[in-house]
Amino acid sequence: IHAPVHYRKEWADLEPVPQDDGPNPVVKIAYSDKFTDVYDYFRALLKNDEKSDRAFTLTAEAIELNAANYTVWHYRRVLLQALEKDLREEMRYITAIIEDQPKNYQVWHHRRMVVEWLNDPSEELEFIAEILSQDAKNYHAWQHRQWVLKEYKLWDSELEYVEQLLEEDVRNNSAWNQRHYVISHTTGYSDPSILNREVQYSLKQIKKAPHNESVWNYLKGILQDRGLSSHPGLLEQILELKETHCSPYLLGFLVDIYEDSLENTSGDQVEVLSKALELCELLAQEKDTIRREYWSYVGRSLQMKYCSDDPSTTSSAPETDRGSASVSVHQETTCNS
Amino acid sequence: MESVSSPLRCFGECHTAEKYTDDGVETVTSVEQRKVERSIQEVVSVYKQIHSLPPTLLRDQHYQYLKKGLRHLSDAYECLDASRPWLCYWILHSLELLEEPVPTAIASDVCKFLARCQSPTGGFAGGPCQAAHLAPTYAAVNALCIIGTQEAYNIIDREKLLSFLFSVKQPDGSFVMHIGGEVDVRSTYCAASVASLTNIMTPTLFQDTPTWIVSCQNWEGGLGGVPGLEAHGGYTFCGMAAMVILGKEHMLDLKSLLRWVASRQMRYEGGFQGRCNKLVDGCYSFWQAGLLPLLHRALFKGGDSTLSLQKWMFEQQALQEYILLCCQNPAGGLLDKPGKSRDFYHTCYCLSGLSVAQHFGNMDLHHELIVGREENRLVIVFSSLQAPSHPVYNICPEKVAQAIQHFHQLPVPVPAQKEGSSACNTTTDHS
């Protein structure tokens, strides 16, 4: 039961400030009486720049009514400092608010401020893990987590945590991103034994669930700077997987390997180009038709760039000769994805 | 011009084969995805049985919903009390797309209201007496440009706006959303958008901003909210659009970005997801699909001669079908996915995405693909007739051109403050 602010004795001296939307308001919200009441007094406090305990208490009520009101949050932070409030207690408060409304920008930013003022990240990883246990992809939670890890150099157990999340859901793209984040900020991917470990880990996950796009993206992401075609034996492994664990992602990955080979290998690449074009055609026409326009474009681009014939004489202008390359192609065994 | 009255892609024989393959390994991700696919399948099969008509945009219903909302909103909107300029923009832009005129009186009332949202220290706030924030600033400027009258343009205090932008600028090139607030790539888009429209760009305002935005592009090819984060459609649009405005789009790895965004279209639903392995949502019809016109133009500028002359690099028909069949509330308003409630945000971005999917343009060309009835056609969010020919601002190109023309007659204000200084007289928080 809400006791209106204007009934509370300790507020008797303050004149509430009604919201002034003007004579012909637009996007006028039908605020509840409670909402109007609290915010009329909040406006009065703001106008007087009042820094008191009653003001502090009121910010919590205003936040409860609209946790996205960033003006109220800012004011609360001003009061926290001016009144030298107990920041430990504020941590307890913000913990409860975030549990209740974990998809709000302001609550996470507020928590970050309090952690910074306390210079104490000791509760953070556990708290964020708790929020992620309810929604393993909460973007704000991951943002806060990355900030904590970097700011306070708390990397030690993070890879283990990521692996646990991937055990629970190998399709959690946020966890794959976190894997990349942790490794990038610790060992890096330059060390061949690290890179190889990651490649092996990825291939293992691919075998378990071949139609998981995240792992294919991760594999490409970690290898692309060095060049996909430069990793020894990878092409062979992928071609082997194609027989039993095929997917549109595998086929796309092959296109990427072939493209990298065209880019970085000298000498006659007619075979490689023709394989790449055939895959683009297969993807566009059959295996990944939602991306037909994209794969057709990739095919045309490859042809333009690597075709040893004079490009202006080839027949594949965008809309006409859809897909079929002017280079003769071999029929590969079709994929059983 | 192509008009598709039949057949619908989602009625095709091959459509069912596009359903998610979970490889026998069930996880939260696959379970959720299959639930959504089942609900889409339900919608499609009901549609097959009941409707002999082609998919129809419920123009009248949406119009009534929007017209009412521009004046009155229920208490369910208390949670958007700090985003009221957004409500103005979402509604005005939706009306603009539907080619519904805004009566002069209401337009003037919107101007007066937004004037009350303007902060004495520059920029616009979420409501009267609130603190300035880049998001409502973006929304307010866009809304005023849609209105496009002298009264609307005159509301904006350009000098103060510039000082507000400097006050939220960070040394590393990024911007905080408001004094004492958080940093993420949305802020760069909001700042670049308003600065370019109102002609207040100075040589130093966006110093280091392109480099910062580039650092948000990750191993997936898309952009995250801040460096290190997962690639996400909303943030990717903001980053790319900001780069286009700043003329620095070539600093991004456009090929990786293209691969990432093209991969975000859902093979079964036809709509877009915001992140890999997450669910379809109608609003990404704009944030994600809207990237393709930007990429097309950037690649074209970079000398690419293999780009299509008729289509964007996504399945335009499939997206239109998703929006028309799955994202419309029969009583008006659009939404995320079946089972979700309508709201003005989704109404704005579903319609914006529908427009992108209907219209292809590249300099002199304009090619249309309208799914369903002719009357479903919306206004273009970019213009093929004049620069800018891309949906960077997400307001109609005539309004963009008119605003730019107006504000370029005025001199760029002289900045009074250096970056990073606070315009606020209370304690400064660090962000």
Coordinates of N, CA and C in Angstrom, one line a residue, chain B residues 290-412:
Chain B
G290 N 18.7 -3.3 -42.6 CA 19.1 -2.0 -43.0 C 20.6 -1.8 -43.2
L291 N 21.4 -2.8 -42.7 CA 22.8 -2.8 -43.0 C 23.2 -3.1 -44.4
L292 N 22.3 -3.8 -45.1 CA 22.6 -4.3 -46.4 C 22.7 -3.1 -47.4
P293 N 21.7 -2.2 -47.4 CA 21.9 -1.0 -48.2 C 23.1 -0.2 -47.9
L294 N 23.5 -0.1 -46.7 CA 24.7 0.6 -46.3 C 25.9 -0.1 -46.8
L295 N 26.0 -1.4 -46.7 CA 27.1 -2.2 -47.2 C 27.2 -2.1 -48.7
H296 N 26.0 -2.2 -49.4 CA 26.0 -2.1 -50.8 C 26.6 -0.8 -51.3
R297 N 26.2 0.3 -50.7 CA 26.8 1.6 -51.1 C 28.2 1.6 -50.8
A298 N 28.7 1.2 -49.6 CA 30.1 1.2 -49.3 C 30.9 0.4 -50.2
L299 N 30.5 -0.8 -50.6 CA 31.2 -1.6 -51.5 C 31.3 -1.0 -52.9
F300 N 30.1 -0.4 -53.3 CA 30.1 0.2 -54.6 C 31.1 1.4 -54.6
K301 N 31.1 2.2 -53.6 CA 32.0 3.3 -53.5 C 33.5 2.8 -53.5
G302 N 33.7 1.6 -53.0 CA 35.0 1.0 -53.0 C 35.4 0.4 -54.3
G303 N 34.6 0.5 -55.3 CA 34.9 0.0 -56.6 C 34.4 -1.3 -57.0
D304 N 33.6 -1.9 -56.2 CA 33.1 -3.3 -56.5 C 32.1 -3.2 -57.7
S305 N 32.4 -4.0 -58.7 CA 31.5 -4.1 -59.9 C 30.7 -5.3 -60.0
T306 N 30.7 -6.1 -58.9 CA 29.9 -7.4 -59.0 C 28.7 -7.3 -58.2
L307 N 28.4 -6.2 -57.7 CA 27.1 -6.0 -56.9 C 25.9 -6.1 -57.8
S308 N 24.8 -6.7 -57.2 CA 23.6 -6.8 -57.9 C 23.1 -5.4 -58.2
L309 N 22.3 -5.4 -59.4 CA 21.7 -4.1 -59.8 C 20.2 -4.1 -59.4
Q310 N 19.7 -5.1 -58.8 CA 18.3 -5.2 -58.5 C 17.9 -5.6 -57.1
K311 N 18.9 -6.2 -56.4 CA 18.5 -6.7 -55.1 C 19.5 -6.5 -54.0
W312 N 19.0 -6.3 -52.8 CA 20.0 -6.3 -51.6 C 20.4 -7.7 -51.4
M313 N 21.5 -7.9 -50.6 CA 22.0 -9.2 -50.3 C 21.4 -9.9 -49.1
F314 N 20.0 -9.8 -49.2 CA 19.3 -10.6 -48.2 C 18.0 -11.0 -48.9
E315 N 17.2 -12.0 -48.4 CA 16.0 -12.5 -49.0 C 14.9 -11.5 -48.7
Q316 N 14.7 -10.6 -49.6 CA 13.7 -9.5 -49.4 C 12.3 -10.1 -49.2
Q317 N 11.9 -11.1 -50.1 CA 10.6 -11.6 -50.0 C 10.3 -12.3 -48.7
A318 N 11.3 -13.1 -48.2 CA 11.1 -13.8 -46.9 C 11.0 -12.8 -45.8
L319 N 11.7 -11.7 -45.8 CA 11.5 -10.8 -44.7 C 10.2 -10.1 -44.7
Q320 N 9.7 -9.8 -45.9 CA 8.4 -9.2 -46.0 C 7.3 -10.1 -45.5
E321 N 7.5 -11.4 -45.9 CA 6.5 -12.4 -45.4 C 6.5 -12.5 -43.9
Y322 N 7.7 -12.5 -43.3 CA 7.8 -12.6 -41.9 C 7.0 -11.5 -41.2
I323 N 7.3 -10.3 -41.7 CA 6.7 -9.1 -41.1 C 5.2 -9.1 -41.3
L324 N 4.7 -9.4 -42.5 CA 3.3 -9.3 -42.8 C 2.5 -10.4 -42.1
L325 N 3.1 -11.6 -42.1 CA 2.3 -12.7 -41.5 C 2.5 -12.9 -40.0
C326 N 3.6 -12.5 -39.5 CA 4.0 -12.9 -38.1 C 4.1 -11.7 -37.2
C327 N 4.2 -10.5 -37.7 CA 4.5 -9.3 -36.9 C 3.4 -8.3 -36.8
Q328 N 2.2 -8.6 -37.3 CA 1.2 -7.6 -37.2 C 0.1 -7.9 -36.2
N329 N -0.2 -7.0 -35.4 CA -1.3 -7.1 -34.4 C -2.6 -6.8 -35.2
P330 N -3.6 -7.6 -35.2 CA -4.8 -7.3 -36.0 C -5.5 -6.0 -35.6
A331 N -5.3 -5.6 -34.3 CA -5.9 -4.4 -33.9 C -5.0 -3.2 -34.1
G332 N -3.9 -3.4 -34.8 CA -3.0 -2.3 -35.2 C -1.7 -2.4 -34.3
G333 N -0.6 -2.0 -34.9 CA 0.7 -2.1 -34.3 C 1.4 -3.3 -34.7
L334 N 2.7 -3.2 -34.6 CA 3.6 -4.4 -35.0 C 4.4 -4.9 -33.8
L335 N 5.0 -6.0 -34.0 CA 5.6 -6.7 -32.8 C 6.8 -7.5 -33.2
D336 N 7.5 -8.0 -32.1 CA 8.7 -8.8 -32.2 C 8.4 -10.1 -32.9
K337 N 7.6 -11.0 -32.4 CA 7.2 -12.3 -33.0 C 5.9 -12.7 -32.5
P338 N 5.2 -13.7 -33.0 CA 3.9 -14.1 -32.6 C 3.9 -14.4 -31.1
G339 N 2.9 -13.9 -30.4 CA 2.8 -14.1 -29.0 C 3.2 -12.9 -28.2
K340 N 4.0 -12.0 -28.8 CA 4.5 -10.8 -28.1 C 3.4 -9.7 -28.3
S341 N 3.6 -8.7 -27.4 CA 2.7 -7.5 -27.4 C 3.2 -6.5 -28.4
R342 N 2.3 -5.8 -29.0 CA 2.6 -4.7 -29.8 C 3.2 -3.5 -29.0
D343 N 4.0 -2.7 -29.7 CA 4.5 -1.5 -29.1 C 5.0 -0.6 -30.2
F344 N 5.3 0.7 -29.8 CA 5.6 1.7 -30.9 C 7.0 1.5 -31.4
Y345 N 7.9 0.9 -30.6 CA 9.3 0.6 -31.1 C 9.2 -0.4 -32.2
H346 N 8.5 -1.5 -31.9 CA 8.4 -2.5 -32.9 C 7.6 -2.1 -34.2
T347 N 6.6 -1.3 -33.9 CA 5.9 -0.7 -35.1 C 6.8 0.1 -36.0
C348 N 7.6 0.9 -35.4 CA 8.6 1.7 -36.2 C 9.5 0.9 -37.0
Y349 N 10.2 -0.1 -36.3 CA 11.3 -0.8 -36.9 C 10.8 -1.9 -37.8
C350 N 9.7 -2.5 -37.5 CA 9.1 -3.5 -38.5 C 8.7 -2.8 -39.8
L351 N 8.1 -1.6 -39.7 CA 7.7 -0.9 -40.9 C 9.0 -0.4 -41.6
S352 N 10.0 0.1 -40.9 CA 11.2 0.5 -41.5 C 11.8 -0.6 -42.3
G353 N 11.9 -1.8 -41.7 CA 12.5 -3.0 -42.3 C 11.6 -3.4 -43.5
L354 N 10.3 -3.3 -43.4 CA 9.5 -3.6 -44.5 C 9.8 -2.7 -45.7
S355 N 10.0 -1.5 -45.5 CA 10.4 -0.5 -46.5 C 11.7 -0.9 -47.2
V356 N 12.7 -1.2 -46.3 CA 14.0 -1.6 -46.9 C 13.8 -2.9 -47.8
A357 N 13.0 -3.8 -47.3 CA 12.8 -5.0 -48.1 C 12.1 -4.8 -49.4
Q358 N 11.3 -3.8 -49.4 CA 10.5 -3.5 -50.6 C 11.2 -2.7 -51.7
H359 N 12.2 -2.0 -51.3 CA 12.8 -1.0 -52.2 C 14.3 -1.2 -52.4
F360 N 14.8 -1.4 -53.6 CA 16.2 -1.5 -53.9 C 16.6 -0.2 -54.6
G361 N 17.7 0.4 -54.3 CA 18.1 1.6 -55.0 C 19.6 1.8 -55.0
N362 N 20.1 2.2 -56.1 CA 21.5 2.4 -56.2 C 21.8 3.6 -57.1
M363 N 22.0 4.7 -56.6 CA 22.2 5.9 -57.4 C 20.9 6.1 -58.3
D364 N 21.0 5.8 -59.6 CA 19.9 6.1 -60.5 C 18.8 5.1 -60.5
L365 N 19.1 3.9 -59.9 CA 18.1 2.8 -60.0 C 17.2 2.7 -58.9
H366 N 16.0 2.3 -59.2 CA 15.0 2.0 -58.1 C 14.3 0.7 -58.6
H367 N 14.4 -0.3 -57.8 CA 13.7 -1.6 -58.1 C 12.8 -2.0 -57.0
E368 N 11.6 -2.3 -57.2 CA 10.7 -2.6 -56.1 C 10.3 -4.1 -56.1
L369 N 10.1 -4.7 -54.9 CA 9.6 -6.0 -54.8 C 8.6 -6.0 -53.7
I370 N 7.3 -5.9 -54.0 CA 6.2 -5.8 -53.1 C 5.6 -7.2 -52.9
V371 N 5.7 -7.7 -51.7 CA 5.0 -9.0 -51.3 C 3.5 -8.6 -51.0
G372 N 2.6 -9.4 -51.6 CA 1.2 -9.1 -51.2 C 0.6 -8.1 -52.1
R373 N -0.4 -7.4 -51.5 CA -1.1 -6.3 -52.3 C -0.2 -5.1 -52.6
E374 N -0.5 -4.5 -53.7 CA 0.1 -3.2 -54.1 C 0.1 -2.2 -53.0
E375 N -1.0 -2.2 -52.3 CA -1.2 -1.2 -51.2 C -0.3 -1.4 -50.0
N376 N 0.4 -2.5 -50.0 CA 1.4 -2.8 -48.9 C 2.6 -1.9 -49.0
R377 N 2.8 -1.3 -50.2 CA 4.0 -0.5 -50.5 C 4.1 0.7 -49.5
L378 N 5.3 0.8 -48.9 CA 5.6 1.9 -48.0 C 6.5 2.9 -48.7
V379 N 6.6 4.0 -48.1 CA 7.6 5.0 -48.5 C 9.0 4.5 -48.3
I380 N 9.9 5.0 -49.2 CA 11.3 4.6 -49.1 C 12.0 5.3 -47.9
V381 N 12.9 4.6 -47.2 CA 13.7 5.3 -46.2 C 15.0 5.8 -46.8
F382 N 15.2 5.5 -48.0 CA 16.4 6.1 -48.6 C 16.0 6.6 -49.9
S383 N 16.8 7.4 -50.5 CA 16.5 7.9 -51.9 C 17.5 7.4 -52.9
S384 N 16.9 7.0 -54.0 CA 17.8 6.6 -55.1 C 18.1 7.8 -56.0
L385 N 17.3 8.9 -55.7 CA 17.4 10.0 -56.6 C 18.4 11.0 -56.2
Q386 N 18.8 11.0 -55.0 CA 19.8 12.0 -54.5 C 20.6 11.3 -53.3
A387 N 21.7 11.9 -53.1 CA 22.4 11.4 -51.9 C 21.7 12.0 -50.7
P388 N 21.7 11.5 -49.6 CA 22.2 10.1 -49.3 C 21.2 9.0 -49.7
S389 N 21.7 8.0 -50.4 CA 20.8 7.0 -50.9 C 20.9 5.8 -50.0
H390 N 20.7 5.9 -48.8 CA 20.8 4.9 -47.8 C 20.1 5.2 -46.5
P391 N 19.7 4.2 -45.8 CA 18.8 4.4 -44.6 C 19.6 4.8 -43.3
V392 N 20.6 5.6 -43.5 CA 21.4 6.0 -42.3 C 20.6 6.6 -41.2
Y393 N 19.8 7.6 -41.5 CA 19.0 8.3 -40.5 C 17.7 7.7 -40.1
N394 N 17.2 6.8 -41.0 CA 15.9 6.2 -40.8 C 14.8 7.3 -40.7
I395 N 14.9 8.3 -41.5 CA 13.8 9.2 -41.8 C 13.8 9.4 -43.3
C396 N 12.6 9.8 -43.8 CA 12.5 9.8 -45.3 C 13.5 10.8 -45.9
P397 N 14.0 10.4 -47.1 CA 15.1 11.2 -47.7 C 14.7 12.6 -48.0
E398 N 13.5 12.9 -48.3 CA 13.1 14.3 -48.6 C 13.3 15.1 -47.3
K399 N 13.0 14.5 -46.2 CA 13.1 15.3 -44.9 C 14.6 15.4 -44.5
V400 N 15.4 14.4 -44.9 CA 16.8 14.5 -44.6 C 17.4 15.7 -45.4
A401 N 17.1 15.7 -46.7 CA 17.6 16.7 -47.6 C 17.2 18.1 -47.2
Q402 N 15.9 18.2 -46.9 CA 15.4 19.5 -46.5 C 16.1 20.0 -45.2
A403 N 16.3 19.1 -44.2 CA 16.9 19.5 -43.0 C 18.3 20.0 -43.2
I404 N 19.0 19.1 -44.0 CA 20.5 19.4 -44.3 C 20.6 20.8 -45.0
Q405 N 19.7 21.0 -46.0 CA 19.7 22.2 -46.7 C 19.4 23.4 -45.8
H406 N 18.5 23.3 -44.9 CA 18.2 24.3 -44.0 C 19.4 24.7 -43.1
F407 N 19.9 23.6 -42.4 CA 20.9 23.9 -41.4 C 22.3 24.3 -42.0
H408 N 22.5 23.9 -43.3 CA 23.7 24.3 -43.9 C 23.8 25.7 -44.3
Q409 N 22.6 26.4 -44.2 CA 22.6 27.9 -44.4 C 23.1 28.6 -43.2
L410 N 23.2 27.9 -42.1 CA 23.6 28.5 -40.8 C 25.0 28.2 -40.6
P411 N 25.8 29.1 -39.9 CA 27.2 28.8 -39.6 C 27.3 27.7 -38.5
V412 N 28.4 27.0 -38.6 CA 28.7 26.0 -37.6 C 29.0 26.8 -36.3

